[in-house]
Short mmCIF file of N, CA and C in Angstrom, two decimals:
data_model
loop_
_atom_site.label_atom_id
_atom_site.label_comp_id
_atom_site.label_asym_id
_atom_site.label_seq_id
_atom_site.Cartn_x
_atom_site.Cartn_y
_atom_site.Cartn_z
N MET A 1 0.82 -1.19 0.00
CA MET A 1 0.00 0.00 0.00
C MET A 1 0.86 1.26 0.00
N LEU A 2 2.02 1.18 0.65
CA LEU A 2 2.92 2.32 0.66
C LEU A 2 3.43 2.60 -0.75
N GLY A 3 3.72 1.53 -1.49
CA GLY A 3 4.18 1.70 -2.87
C GLY A 3 3.13 2.38 -3.73
N LEU A 4 1.87 2.03 -3.53
CA LEU A 4 0.81 2.67 -4.30
C LEU A 4 0.65 4.14 -3.90
N SER A 5 0.83 4.44 -2.62
CA SER A 5 0.75 5.84 -2.19
C SER A 5 1.87 6.67 -2.81
N LEU A 6 3.07 6.10 -2.88
CA LEU A 6 4.18 6.80 -3.53
C LEU A 6 3.91 6.96 -5.03
N THR A 7 3.29 5.97 -5.62
CA THR A 7 2.90 6.09 -7.02
C THR A 7 1.88 7.21 -7.18
N GLY A 8 0.99 7.35 -6.23
CA GLY A 8 0.02 8.45 -6.26
C GLY A 8 0.70 9.81 -6.21
N VAL A 9 1.77 9.93 -5.44
CA VAL A 9 2.52 11.19 -5.38
C VAL A 9 3.11 11.50 -6.75
N VAL A 10 3.68 10.49 -7.40
CA VAL A 10 4.26 10.68 -8.74
C VAL A 10 3.17 11.05 -9.74
N VAL A 11 2.02 10.39 -9.67
CA VAL A 11 0.91 10.70 -10.58
C VAL A 11 0.43 12.13 -10.35
N GLY A 12 0.34 12.56 -9.11
CA GLY A 12 -0.07 13.93 -8.81
C GLY A 12 0.90 14.96 -9.39
N ALA A 13 2.20 14.68 -9.28
CA ALA A 13 3.20 15.59 -9.85
C ALA A 13 3.12 15.60 -11.38
N LEU A 14 2.94 14.43 -11.98
CA LEU A 14 2.80 14.36 -13.43
C LEU A 14 1.55 15.11 -13.89
N TRP A 15 0.45 14.92 -13.18
CA TRP A 15 -0.79 15.62 -13.53
C TRP A 15 -0.61 17.13 -13.45
N ALA A 16 0.05 17.60 -12.39
CA ALA A 16 0.26 19.05 -12.24
C ALA A 16 1.10 19.61 -13.38
N TRP A 17 1.96 18.78 -13.93
CA TRP A 17 2.82 19.22 -15.02
C TRP A 17 2.06 19.28 -16.35
N ILE A 18 1.15 18.30 -16.60
CA ILE A 18 0.49 18.24 -17.91
C ILE A 18 -0.92 18.81 -17.93
N ALA A 19 -1.53 19.05 -16.79
CA ALA A 19 -2.91 19.56 -16.78
C ALA A 19 -2.95 20.98 -17.33
N PRO A 20 -3.86 21.24 -18.26
CA PRO A 20 -3.91 22.57 -18.87
C PRO A 20 -4.58 23.60 -17.95
N PRO A 21 -3.97 24.78 -17.82
CA PRO A 21 -4.60 25.84 -17.03
C PRO A 21 -5.76 26.46 -17.80
N ILE A 22 -6.50 27.31 -17.13
CA ILE A 22 -7.65 27.97 -17.74
C ILE A 22 -7.33 29.46 -17.85
N HIS A 23 -7.38 29.98 -19.07
CA HIS A 23 -7.10 31.40 -19.30
C HIS A 23 -8.42 32.16 -19.34
N ALA A 24 -8.42 33.31 -18.68
CA ALA A 24 -9.64 34.11 -18.60
C ALA A 24 -9.29 35.58 -18.72
N VAL A 25 -10.32 36.38 -18.87
CA VAL A 25 -10.17 37.83 -18.90
C VAL A 25 -11.14 38.42 -17.88
N VAL A 26 -10.67 39.43 -17.16
CA VAL A 26 -11.49 40.15 -16.19
C VAL A 26 -11.58 41.59 -16.69
N ALA A 27 -12.79 42.14 -16.72
CA ALA A 27 -12.97 43.50 -17.25
C ALA A 27 -14.06 44.22 -16.48
N LEU A 28 -14.12 45.54 -16.70
CA LEU A 28 -15.19 46.37 -16.15
C LEU A 28 -16.12 46.75 -17.29
N THR A 29 -17.42 46.64 -17.04
CA THR A 29 -18.39 47.07 -18.04
C THR A 29 -18.53 48.59 -17.98
N ARG A 30 -19.29 49.14 -18.88
CA ARG A 30 -19.49 50.60 -18.90
C ARG A 30 -20.23 51.07 -17.65
N THR A 31 -20.99 50.17 -17.05
CA THR A 31 -21.72 50.54 -15.83
C THR A 31 -20.85 50.36 -14.58
N GLY A 32 -19.61 49.88 -14.76
CA GLY A 32 -18.71 49.70 -13.62
C GLY A 32 -18.78 48.33 -12.98
N GLU A 33 -19.52 47.43 -13.57
CA GLU A 33 -19.64 46.07 -13.03
C GLU A 33 -18.44 45.23 -13.48
N ARG A 34 -17.89 44.46 -12.55
CA ARG A 34 -16.75 43.59 -12.86
C ARG A 34 -17.27 42.26 -13.40
N VAL A 35 -16.77 41.85 -14.57
CA VAL A 35 -17.19 40.59 -15.19
C VAL A 35 -15.95 39.80 -15.58
N HIS A 36 -16.13 38.50 -15.76
CA HIS A 36 -15.04 37.67 -16.27
C HIS A 36 -15.60 36.66 -17.26
N ASP A 37 -14.73 36.23 -18.17
CA ASP A 37 -15.11 35.23 -19.16
C ASP A 37 -13.87 34.43 -19.53
N TYR A 38 -14.10 33.21 -19.98
CA TYR A 38 -13.00 32.34 -20.37
C TYR A 38 -12.72 32.51 -21.86
N LEU A 39 -11.45 32.51 -22.21
CA LEU A 39 -11.05 32.76 -23.59
C LEU A 39 -11.28 31.52 -24.45
N GLY A 40 -11.88 31.71 -25.60
CA GLY A 40 -12.07 30.62 -26.56
C GLY A 40 -12.73 29.41 -25.93
N GLU A 41 -12.05 28.30 -26.06
CA GLU A 41 -12.57 27.03 -25.54
C GLU A 41 -11.87 26.64 -24.24
N GLU A 42 -11.31 27.60 -23.54
CA GLU A 42 -10.59 27.34 -22.30
C GLU A 42 -11.48 26.74 -21.22
N SER A 43 -12.77 27.02 -21.27
CA SER A 43 -13.66 26.47 -20.25
C SER A 43 -13.73 24.95 -20.32
N GLN A 44 -13.34 24.37 -21.46
CA GLN A 44 -13.31 22.91 -21.55
C GLN A 44 -12.26 22.30 -20.63
N ASN A 45 -11.28 23.09 -20.25
CA ASN A 45 -10.24 22.59 -19.35
C ASN A 45 -10.78 22.27 -17.96
N PHE A 46 -11.96 22.79 -17.62
CA PHE A 46 -12.60 22.40 -16.37
C PHE A 46 -13.00 20.92 -16.41
N PHE A 47 -13.16 20.36 -17.60
CA PHE A 47 -13.45 18.94 -17.76
C PHE A 47 -12.18 18.15 -18.06
N ILE A 48 -11.32 18.70 -18.90
CA ILE A 48 -10.13 17.97 -19.35
C ILE A 48 -9.19 17.66 -18.18
N ALA A 49 -8.94 18.63 -17.32
CA ALA A 49 -7.99 18.43 -16.22
C ALA A 49 -8.42 17.31 -15.25
N PRO A 50 -9.66 17.30 -14.75
CA PRO A 50 -10.05 16.19 -13.88
C PRO A 50 -10.08 14.84 -14.62
N PHE A 51 -10.42 14.89 -15.91
CA PHE A 51 -10.44 13.64 -16.67
C PHE A 51 -9.02 13.10 -16.85
N LEU A 52 -8.03 13.97 -16.97
CA LEU A 52 -6.64 13.53 -17.01
C LEU A 52 -6.27 12.82 -15.71
N MET A 53 -6.73 13.36 -14.58
CA MET A 53 -6.46 12.73 -13.30
C MET A 53 -7.08 11.34 -13.24
N LEU A 54 -8.32 11.23 -13.71
CA LEU A 54 -8.97 9.91 -13.75
C LEU A 54 -8.23 8.95 -14.67
N GLY A 55 -7.80 9.44 -15.81
CA GLY A 55 -7.08 8.59 -16.77
C GLY A 55 -5.76 8.09 -16.21
N LEU A 56 -4.99 8.97 -15.61
CA LEU A 56 -3.71 8.56 -15.03
C LEU A 56 -3.93 7.57 -13.89
N SER A 57 -4.93 7.82 -13.06
CA SER A 57 -5.24 6.90 -11.96
C SER A 57 -5.72 5.56 -12.49
N GLY A 58 -6.46 5.58 -13.59
CA GLY A 58 -6.93 4.34 -14.21
C GLY A 58 -5.78 3.50 -14.74
N VAL A 59 -4.79 4.14 -15.33
CA VAL A 59 -3.62 3.41 -15.82
C VAL A 59 -2.88 2.76 -14.66
N VAL A 60 -2.71 3.50 -13.57
CA VAL A 60 -2.07 2.94 -12.38
C VAL A 60 -2.87 1.75 -11.87
N ALA A 61 -4.19 1.84 -11.89
CA ALA A 61 -5.05 0.76 -11.39
C ALA A 61 -4.89 -0.51 -12.22
N VAL A 62 -4.88 -0.38 -13.53
CA VAL A 62 -4.75 -1.56 -14.40
C VAL A 62 -3.38 -2.20 -14.21
N VAL A 63 -2.34 -1.39 -14.22
CA VAL A 63 -0.98 -1.94 -14.05
C VAL A 63 -0.83 -2.58 -12.67
N ALA A 64 -1.36 -1.94 -11.63
CA ALA A 64 -1.26 -2.49 -10.28
C ALA A 64 -2.00 -3.82 -10.17
N ALA A 65 -3.18 -3.92 -10.77
CA ALA A 65 -3.95 -5.17 -10.70
C ALA A 65 -3.19 -6.31 -11.39
N VAL A 66 -2.58 -6.02 -12.52
CA VAL A 66 -1.83 -7.06 -13.23
C VAL A 66 -0.58 -7.44 -12.45
N LEU A 67 0.11 -6.47 -11.88
CA LEU A 67 1.30 -6.78 -11.09
C LEU A 67 0.96 -7.56 -9.82
N VAL A 68 -0.13 -7.20 -9.16
CA VAL A 68 -0.53 -7.90 -7.94
C VAL A 68 -0.93 -9.34 -8.26
N TRP A 69 -1.50 -9.56 -9.43
CA TRP A 69 -1.89 -10.92 -9.83
C TRP A 69 -0.65 -11.82 -9.92
N GLN A 70 0.50 -11.26 -10.20
CA GLN A 70 1.72 -12.06 -10.32
C GLN A 70 2.19 -12.60 -8.97
N TRP A 71 1.68 -12.07 -7.89
CA TRP A 71 2.04 -12.51 -6.54
C TRP A 71 1.17 -13.71 -6.19
N ARG A 72 1.57 -14.87 -6.67
CA ARG A 72 0.74 -16.08 -6.69
C ARG A 72 0.23 -16.52 -5.31
N GLU A 73 1.09 -16.53 -4.32
CA GLU A 73 0.69 -17.11 -3.03
C GLU A 73 -0.34 -16.28 -2.27
N TYR A 74 -0.60 -15.05 -2.70
CA TYR A 74 -1.56 -14.21 -1.99
C TYR A 74 -2.81 -13.90 -2.81
N ARG A 75 -3.01 -14.61 -3.90
CA ARG A 75 -4.19 -14.35 -4.73
C ARG A 75 -5.47 -14.62 -3.96
N GLY A 76 -6.47 -13.79 -4.21
CA GLY A 76 -7.76 -14.00 -3.58
C GLY A 76 -8.41 -12.69 -3.15
N PRO A 77 -9.50 -12.80 -2.39
CA PRO A 77 -10.25 -11.61 -2.00
C PRO A 77 -9.47 -10.67 -1.09
N GLY A 78 -8.61 -11.21 -0.25
CA GLY A 78 -7.81 -10.35 0.62
C GLY A 78 -6.89 -9.43 -0.17
N MET A 79 -6.37 -9.95 -1.26
CA MET A 79 -5.51 -9.14 -2.11
C MET A 79 -6.31 -8.04 -2.81
N VAL A 80 -7.54 -8.34 -3.18
CA VAL A 80 -8.39 -7.33 -3.83
C VAL A 80 -8.70 -6.20 -2.85
N VAL A 81 -8.96 -6.55 -1.59
CA VAL A 81 -9.23 -5.53 -0.57
C VAL A 81 -7.99 -4.66 -0.36
N ALA A 82 -6.83 -5.29 -0.22
CA ALA A 82 -5.59 -4.52 -0.04
C ALA A 82 -5.30 -3.64 -1.25
N LEU A 83 -5.52 -4.17 -2.43
CA LEU A 83 -5.31 -3.41 -3.66
C LEU A 83 -6.25 -2.22 -3.73
N SER A 84 -7.50 -2.43 -3.37
CA SER A 84 -8.49 -1.35 -3.41
C SER A 84 -8.16 -0.25 -2.41
N VAL A 85 -7.80 -0.63 -1.20
CA VAL A 85 -7.43 0.36 -0.18
C VAL A 85 -6.20 1.14 -0.63
N GLY A 86 -5.22 0.43 -1.17
CA GLY A 86 -4.01 1.09 -1.65
C GLY A 86 -4.29 2.05 -2.78
N LEU A 87 -5.19 1.69 -3.68
CA LEU A 87 -5.49 2.57 -4.81
C LEU A 87 -6.32 3.79 -4.39
N VAL A 88 -7.18 3.64 -3.40
CA VAL A 88 -7.89 4.82 -2.89
C VAL A 88 -6.88 5.77 -2.25
N GLY A 89 -5.92 5.21 -1.52
CA GLY A 89 -4.86 6.04 -0.94
C GLY A 89 -4.01 6.71 -2.02
N ALA A 90 -3.73 5.97 -3.09
CA ALA A 90 -2.95 6.54 -4.19
C ALA A 90 -3.71 7.66 -4.89
N ALA A 91 -5.01 7.47 -5.09
CA ALA A 91 -5.82 8.52 -5.72
C ALA A 91 -5.90 9.75 -4.83
N ALA A 92 -6.03 9.55 -3.52
CA ALA A 92 -6.06 10.69 -2.60
C ALA A 92 -4.72 11.42 -2.59
N ALA A 93 -3.62 10.66 -2.61
CA ALA A 93 -2.30 11.29 -2.65
C ALA A 93 -2.10 12.04 -3.96
N ALA A 94 -2.54 11.45 -5.07
CA ALA A 94 -2.40 12.12 -6.37
C ALA A 94 -3.20 13.42 -6.40
N ALA A 95 -4.41 13.38 -5.88
CA ALA A 95 -5.25 14.58 -5.87
C ALA A 95 -4.65 15.66 -4.97
N ALA A 96 -4.16 15.26 -3.81
CA ALA A 96 -3.59 16.24 -2.87
C ALA A 96 -2.32 16.87 -3.43
N VAL A 97 -1.42 16.04 -3.94
CA VAL A 97 -0.17 16.56 -4.50
C VAL A 97 -0.44 17.40 -5.73
N GLY A 98 -1.34 16.93 -6.61
CA GLY A 98 -1.67 17.70 -7.80
C GLY A 98 -2.27 19.05 -7.47
N ALA A 99 -3.21 19.07 -6.53
CA ALA A 99 -3.83 20.34 -6.13
C ALA A 99 -2.81 21.29 -5.50
N LEU A 100 -1.93 20.75 -4.68
CA LEU A 100 -0.91 21.58 -4.05
C LEU A 100 0.04 22.18 -5.08
N LEU A 101 0.49 21.35 -6.02
CA LEU A 101 1.46 21.84 -7.01
C LEU A 101 0.86 22.87 -7.96
N VAL A 102 -0.39 22.67 -8.40
CA VAL A 102 -0.98 23.69 -9.29
C VAL A 102 -1.30 24.96 -8.50
N ARG A 103 -1.60 24.83 -7.24
CA ARG A 103 -1.83 26.02 -6.41
C ARG A 103 -0.54 26.82 -6.25
N LEU A 104 0.58 26.09 -6.06
CA LEU A 104 1.87 26.77 -5.96
C LEU A 104 2.28 27.38 -7.30
N ARG A 105 1.94 26.72 -8.39
CA ARG A 105 2.33 27.20 -9.72
C ARG A 105 1.50 28.40 -10.18
N TYR A 106 0.19 28.33 -10.01
CA TYR A 106 -0.70 29.37 -10.54
C TYR A 106 -1.26 30.30 -9.47
N GLY A 107 -1.20 29.89 -8.23
CA GLY A 107 -1.76 30.70 -7.15
C GLY A 107 -3.27 30.58 -7.09
N ALA A 108 -3.85 31.23 -6.10
CA ALA A 108 -5.31 31.24 -5.95
C ALA A 108 -5.85 32.44 -6.71
N LEU A 109 -6.94 32.25 -7.40
CA LEU A 109 -7.51 33.33 -8.21
C LEU A 109 -8.88 33.70 -7.68
N ASP A 110 -9.03 34.97 -7.36
CA ASP A 110 -10.32 35.52 -6.96
C ASP A 110 -10.65 36.62 -7.95
N PHE A 111 -11.65 36.40 -8.79
CA PHE A 111 -11.97 37.36 -9.85
C PHE A 111 -12.36 38.73 -9.31
N ASP A 112 -12.85 38.78 -8.08
CA ASP A 112 -13.28 40.06 -7.51
C ASP A 112 -12.11 40.93 -7.05
N THR A 113 -10.94 40.34 -6.87
CA THR A 113 -9.80 41.11 -6.37
C THR A 113 -8.68 41.27 -7.39
N VAL A 114 -8.89 40.82 -8.63
CA VAL A 114 -7.85 40.94 -9.66
C VAL A 114 -7.66 42.42 -9.98
N PRO A 115 -6.42 42.92 -9.90
CA PRO A 115 -6.20 44.32 -10.27
C PRO A 115 -6.36 44.51 -11.78
N LEU A 116 -7.12 45.52 -12.15
CA LEU A 116 -7.40 45.78 -13.57
C LEU A 116 -6.47 46.86 -14.10
N ALA A 117 -6.17 46.75 -15.39
CA ALA A 117 -5.35 47.76 -16.05
C ALA A 117 -6.14 49.06 -16.12
N SER A 118 -5.45 50.17 -16.03
CA SER A 118 -6.14 51.46 -16.11
C SER A 118 -6.12 51.94 -17.57
N GLY A 119 -6.98 52.84 -17.88
CA GLY A 119 -7.05 53.38 -19.23
C GLY A 119 -8.44 53.20 -19.81
N ASP A 120 -8.51 53.31 -21.14
CA ASP A 120 -9.81 53.19 -21.82
C ASP A 120 -10.42 51.80 -21.64
N HIS A 121 -9.58 50.79 -21.69
CA HIS A 121 -10.07 49.41 -21.58
C HIS A 121 -9.55 48.82 -20.28
N SER A 122 -10.39 48.75 -19.29
CA SER A 122 -10.00 48.19 -18.00
C SER A 122 -10.22 46.69 -18.02
N LEU A 123 -9.18 45.98 -18.47
CA LEU A 123 -9.26 44.52 -18.48
C LEU A 123 -7.90 43.94 -18.17
N THR A 124 -7.93 42.70 -17.69
CA THR A 124 -6.71 41.99 -17.34
C THR A 124 -6.89 40.53 -17.72
N TYR A 125 -5.83 39.95 -18.28
CA TYR A 125 -5.83 38.53 -18.60
C TYR A 125 -5.23 37.78 -17.43
N VAL A 126 -5.87 36.68 -17.04
CA VAL A 126 -5.42 35.90 -15.89
C VAL A 126 -5.37 34.42 -16.26
N THR A 127 -4.63 33.67 -15.47
CA THR A 127 -4.54 32.22 -15.63
C THR A 127 -5.02 31.57 -14.34
N GLN A 128 -5.94 30.63 -14.49
CA GLN A 128 -6.53 29.94 -13.34
C GLN A 128 -5.99 28.52 -13.28
N ALA A 129 -5.72 28.05 -12.09
CA ALA A 129 -5.22 26.68 -11.90
C ALA A 129 -6.28 25.67 -12.33
N PRO A 130 -5.86 24.55 -12.93
CA PRO A 130 -6.83 23.53 -13.32
C PRO A 130 -7.40 22.82 -12.09
N PRO A 131 -8.66 22.41 -12.15
CA PRO A 131 -9.25 21.70 -11.00
C PRO A 131 -8.87 20.22 -10.99
N VAL A 132 -8.78 19.66 -9.80
CA VAL A 132 -8.48 18.24 -9.64
C VAL A 132 -9.75 17.40 -9.78
N PHE A 133 -10.85 17.91 -9.26
CA PHE A 133 -12.13 17.20 -9.29
C PHE A 133 -13.10 17.92 -10.20
N PHE A 134 -14.11 17.20 -10.67
CA PHE A 134 -15.12 17.80 -11.53
C PHE A 134 -15.92 18.86 -10.76
N ALA A 135 -16.13 18.63 -9.49
CA ALA A 135 -16.81 19.58 -8.61
C ALA A 135 -16.46 19.18 -7.18
N TRP A 136 -16.78 20.04 -6.24
CA TRP A 136 -16.45 19.76 -4.85
C TRP A 136 -17.60 19.11 -4.10
N ARG A 137 -18.56 18.54 -4.82
CA ARG A 137 -19.61 17.78 -4.14
C ARG A 137 -19.00 16.49 -3.60
N PRO A 138 -19.36 16.08 -2.40
CA PRO A 138 -18.77 14.87 -1.82
C PRO A 138 -18.94 13.63 -2.69
N SER A 139 -20.06 13.52 -3.37
CA SER A 139 -20.27 12.33 -4.20
C SER A 139 -19.30 12.30 -5.38
N LEU A 140 -18.98 13.43 -5.97
CA LEU A 140 -18.05 13.46 -7.09
C LEU A 140 -16.61 13.25 -6.64
N VAL A 141 -16.27 13.78 -5.48
CA VAL A 141 -14.93 13.54 -4.94
C VAL A 141 -14.77 12.06 -4.61
N ALA A 142 -15.77 11.47 -3.98
CA ALA A 142 -15.71 10.04 -3.65
C ALA A 142 -15.64 9.19 -4.91
N ALA A 143 -16.39 9.54 -5.93
CA ALA A 143 -16.35 8.78 -7.19
C ALA A 143 -14.97 8.85 -7.82
N THR A 144 -14.34 10.01 -7.76
CA THR A 144 -12.99 10.16 -8.32
C THR A 144 -11.99 9.32 -7.54
N LEU A 145 -12.11 9.29 -6.23
CA LEU A 145 -11.16 8.53 -5.41
C LEU A 145 -11.41 7.03 -5.47
N LEU A 146 -12.66 6.61 -5.67
CA LEU A 146 -12.98 5.18 -5.72
C LEU A 146 -12.85 4.59 -7.12
N SER A 147 -12.79 5.42 -8.13
CA SER A 147 -12.72 4.93 -9.51
C SER A 147 -11.52 4.01 -9.77
N PRO A 148 -10.30 4.34 -9.32
CA PRO A 148 -9.19 3.42 -9.54
C PRO A 148 -9.38 2.08 -8.85
N ALA A 149 -9.96 2.08 -7.65
CA ALA A 149 -10.20 0.82 -6.94
C ALA A 149 -11.20 -0.04 -7.70
N ALA A 150 -12.23 0.59 -8.24
CA ALA A 150 -13.22 -0.16 -9.02
C ALA A 150 -12.60 -0.72 -10.30
N THR A 151 -11.76 0.07 -10.95
CA THR A 151 -11.10 -0.39 -12.17
C THR A 151 -10.19 -1.58 -11.87
N ALA A 152 -9.38 -1.47 -10.82
CA ALA A 152 -8.47 -2.56 -10.47
C ALA A 152 -9.24 -3.82 -10.07
N SER A 153 -10.34 -3.67 -9.35
CA SER A 153 -11.14 -4.83 -8.96
C SER A 153 -11.72 -5.52 -10.19
N LEU A 154 -12.16 -4.74 -11.16
CA LEU A 154 -12.69 -5.32 -12.39
C LEU A 154 -11.61 -6.06 -13.15
N VAL A 155 -10.44 -5.47 -13.28
CA VAL A 155 -9.33 -6.13 -13.99
C VAL A 155 -8.94 -7.41 -13.27
N TYR A 156 -8.84 -7.36 -11.95
CA TYR A 156 -8.48 -8.54 -11.16
C TYR A 156 -9.54 -9.64 -11.33
N ALA A 157 -10.81 -9.24 -11.32
CA ALA A 157 -11.89 -10.22 -11.49
C ALA A 157 -11.86 -10.85 -12.87
N LEU A 158 -11.55 -10.07 -13.89
CA LEU A 158 -11.47 -10.63 -15.25
C LEU A 158 -10.31 -11.61 -15.37
N ILE A 159 -9.19 -11.29 -14.75
CA ILE A 159 -8.06 -12.23 -14.77
C ILE A 159 -8.43 -13.49 -14.01
N ALA A 160 -9.08 -13.34 -12.84
CA ALA A 160 -9.48 -14.51 -12.05
C ALA A 160 -10.50 -15.36 -12.80
N ALA A 161 -11.40 -14.71 -13.53
CA ALA A 161 -12.40 -15.47 -14.30
C ALA A 161 -11.75 -16.28 -15.41
N GLY A 162 -10.62 -15.83 -15.89
CA GLY A 162 -9.92 -16.55 -16.94
C GLY A 162 -9.03 -17.66 -16.43
N THR A 163 -8.96 -17.84 -15.12
CA THR A 163 -8.13 -18.88 -14.53
C THR A 163 -8.91 -20.18 -14.47
N ALA A 164 -8.31 -21.25 -14.93
CA ALA A 164 -9.00 -22.53 -14.99
C ALA A 164 -9.08 -23.22 -13.62
N ARG A 165 -8.16 -22.93 -12.74
CA ARG A 165 -8.11 -23.64 -11.46
C ARG A 165 -8.92 -22.91 -10.40
N ASP A 166 -9.55 -23.67 -9.52
CA ASP A 166 -10.39 -23.07 -8.49
C ASP A 166 -9.59 -22.39 -7.38
N ASP A 167 -8.30 -22.69 -7.25
CA ASP A 167 -7.48 -22.00 -6.25
C ASP A 167 -6.77 -20.79 -6.85
N LEU A 168 -7.19 -20.37 -8.04
CA LEU A 168 -6.64 -19.22 -8.77
C LEU A 168 -5.16 -19.38 -9.09
N GLY A 169 -4.69 -20.62 -9.11
CA GLY A 169 -3.30 -20.87 -9.45
C GLY A 169 -2.33 -20.53 -8.33
N ARG A 170 -2.83 -20.50 -7.09
CA ARG A 170 -1.97 -20.13 -5.96
C ARG A 170 -0.88 -21.17 -5.73
N CYS A 171 -1.26 -22.44 -5.72
CA CYS A 171 -0.30 -23.51 -5.45
C CYS A 171 0.11 -24.14 -6.77
N PRO A 172 1.36 -24.55 -6.86
CA PRO A 172 1.76 -25.22 -8.10
C PRO A 172 1.04 -26.56 -8.24
N VAL A 173 0.81 -26.95 -9.46
CA VAL A 173 0.13 -28.22 -9.72
C VAL A 173 1.05 -29.35 -9.28
N ALA A 174 0.51 -30.26 -8.46
CA ALA A 174 1.31 -31.38 -7.98
C ALA A 174 1.53 -32.35 -9.13
N GLU A 175 2.79 -32.70 -9.32
CA GLU A 175 3.09 -33.65 -10.39
C GLU A 175 2.74 -35.05 -9.91
N GLN A 176 2.31 -35.86 -10.85
CA GLN A 176 1.95 -37.24 -10.51
C GLN A 176 3.24 -37.98 -10.19
N ALA A 177 3.20 -38.71 -9.09
CA ALA A 177 4.39 -39.45 -8.69
C ALA A 177 4.72 -40.50 -9.74
N SER A 178 6.00 -40.66 -10.02
CA SER A 178 6.39 -41.61 -11.07
C SER A 178 6.25 -43.05 -10.61
N ASN A 179 6.20 -43.30 -9.30
CA ASN A 179 6.05 -44.67 -8.80
C ASN A 179 4.60 -45.00 -8.45
N ALA A 180 3.66 -44.16 -8.85
CA ALA A 180 2.25 -44.42 -8.56
C ALA A 180 1.77 -45.58 -9.42
N PRO A 181 1.00 -46.49 -8.80
CA PRO A 181 0.51 -47.64 -9.57
C PRO A 181 -0.53 -47.19 -10.60
N THR A 182 -0.43 -47.78 -11.74
CA THR A 182 -1.40 -47.50 -12.80
C THR A 182 -2.01 -48.81 -13.26
N GLU A 183 -3.24 -48.75 -13.66
CA GLU A 183 -3.89 -49.95 -14.15
C GLU A 183 -3.69 -50.03 -15.66
N PRO A 184 -3.39 -51.22 -16.14
CA PRO A 184 -3.25 -51.35 -17.59
C PRO A 184 -4.62 -51.24 -18.26
N VAL A 185 -4.63 -50.69 -19.41
CA VAL A 185 -5.86 -50.53 -20.17
C VAL A 185 -5.83 -51.51 -21.33
N SER A 186 -6.93 -52.27 -21.45
CA SER A 186 -6.99 -53.23 -22.56
C SER A 186 -7.35 -52.49 -23.83
N GLU A 187 -7.30 -53.20 -24.91
CA GLU A 187 -7.60 -52.58 -26.19
C GLU A 187 -9.06 -52.15 -26.29
N ALA A 188 -9.93 -52.73 -25.53
CA ALA A 188 -11.34 -52.36 -25.55
C ALA A 188 -11.57 -51.11 -24.73
N GLY A 189 -10.57 -50.64 -24.00
CA GLY A 189 -10.71 -49.44 -23.19
C GLY A 189 -11.17 -49.73 -21.79
N VAL A 190 -11.28 -50.99 -21.39
CA VAL A 190 -11.72 -51.36 -20.05
C VAL A 190 -10.56 -52.05 -19.36
N ALA A 191 -10.33 -51.73 -18.11
CA ALA A 191 -9.21 -52.33 -17.38
C ALA A 191 -9.54 -53.71 -16.90
#
């Protein structure tokens, strides 16, 4: 589980590096009202950035499930529970590190306190940090953190379903003893 948490830290740093920021403009209207708008299609980055976090966490989940399956002597439901707990921890670490790094990189943005340029056109261009989650509703945060665990459980279950042995291949197949008595088979197929 510690290894998955460290992987989450790396994923959070990678996400902070590749997640696209949101560019906006803040201006004053002729009536003196402060307004802001996102440039071009920049508002799509409110979706792209959290989806990148989900995608990176999903890749970690698939790779972790396949690697954990290689640990033959511990295959089973206990391993799925440990894998799921570890991946929730990794997703939480990735989100925390990612949010911290983009906050340090772009700072906190409050549209009401942005200093505006003086002159005929009172406007300022700003850059907003990308969001880690789609929204701050508890259900969406929980879904983001549980998504890698669900993905890994599904991958693990698919691998287990493809296993022919009922012990999931935990123990090596016992070889038949070479001195075991065998019955001769007649040509009719009856001993």
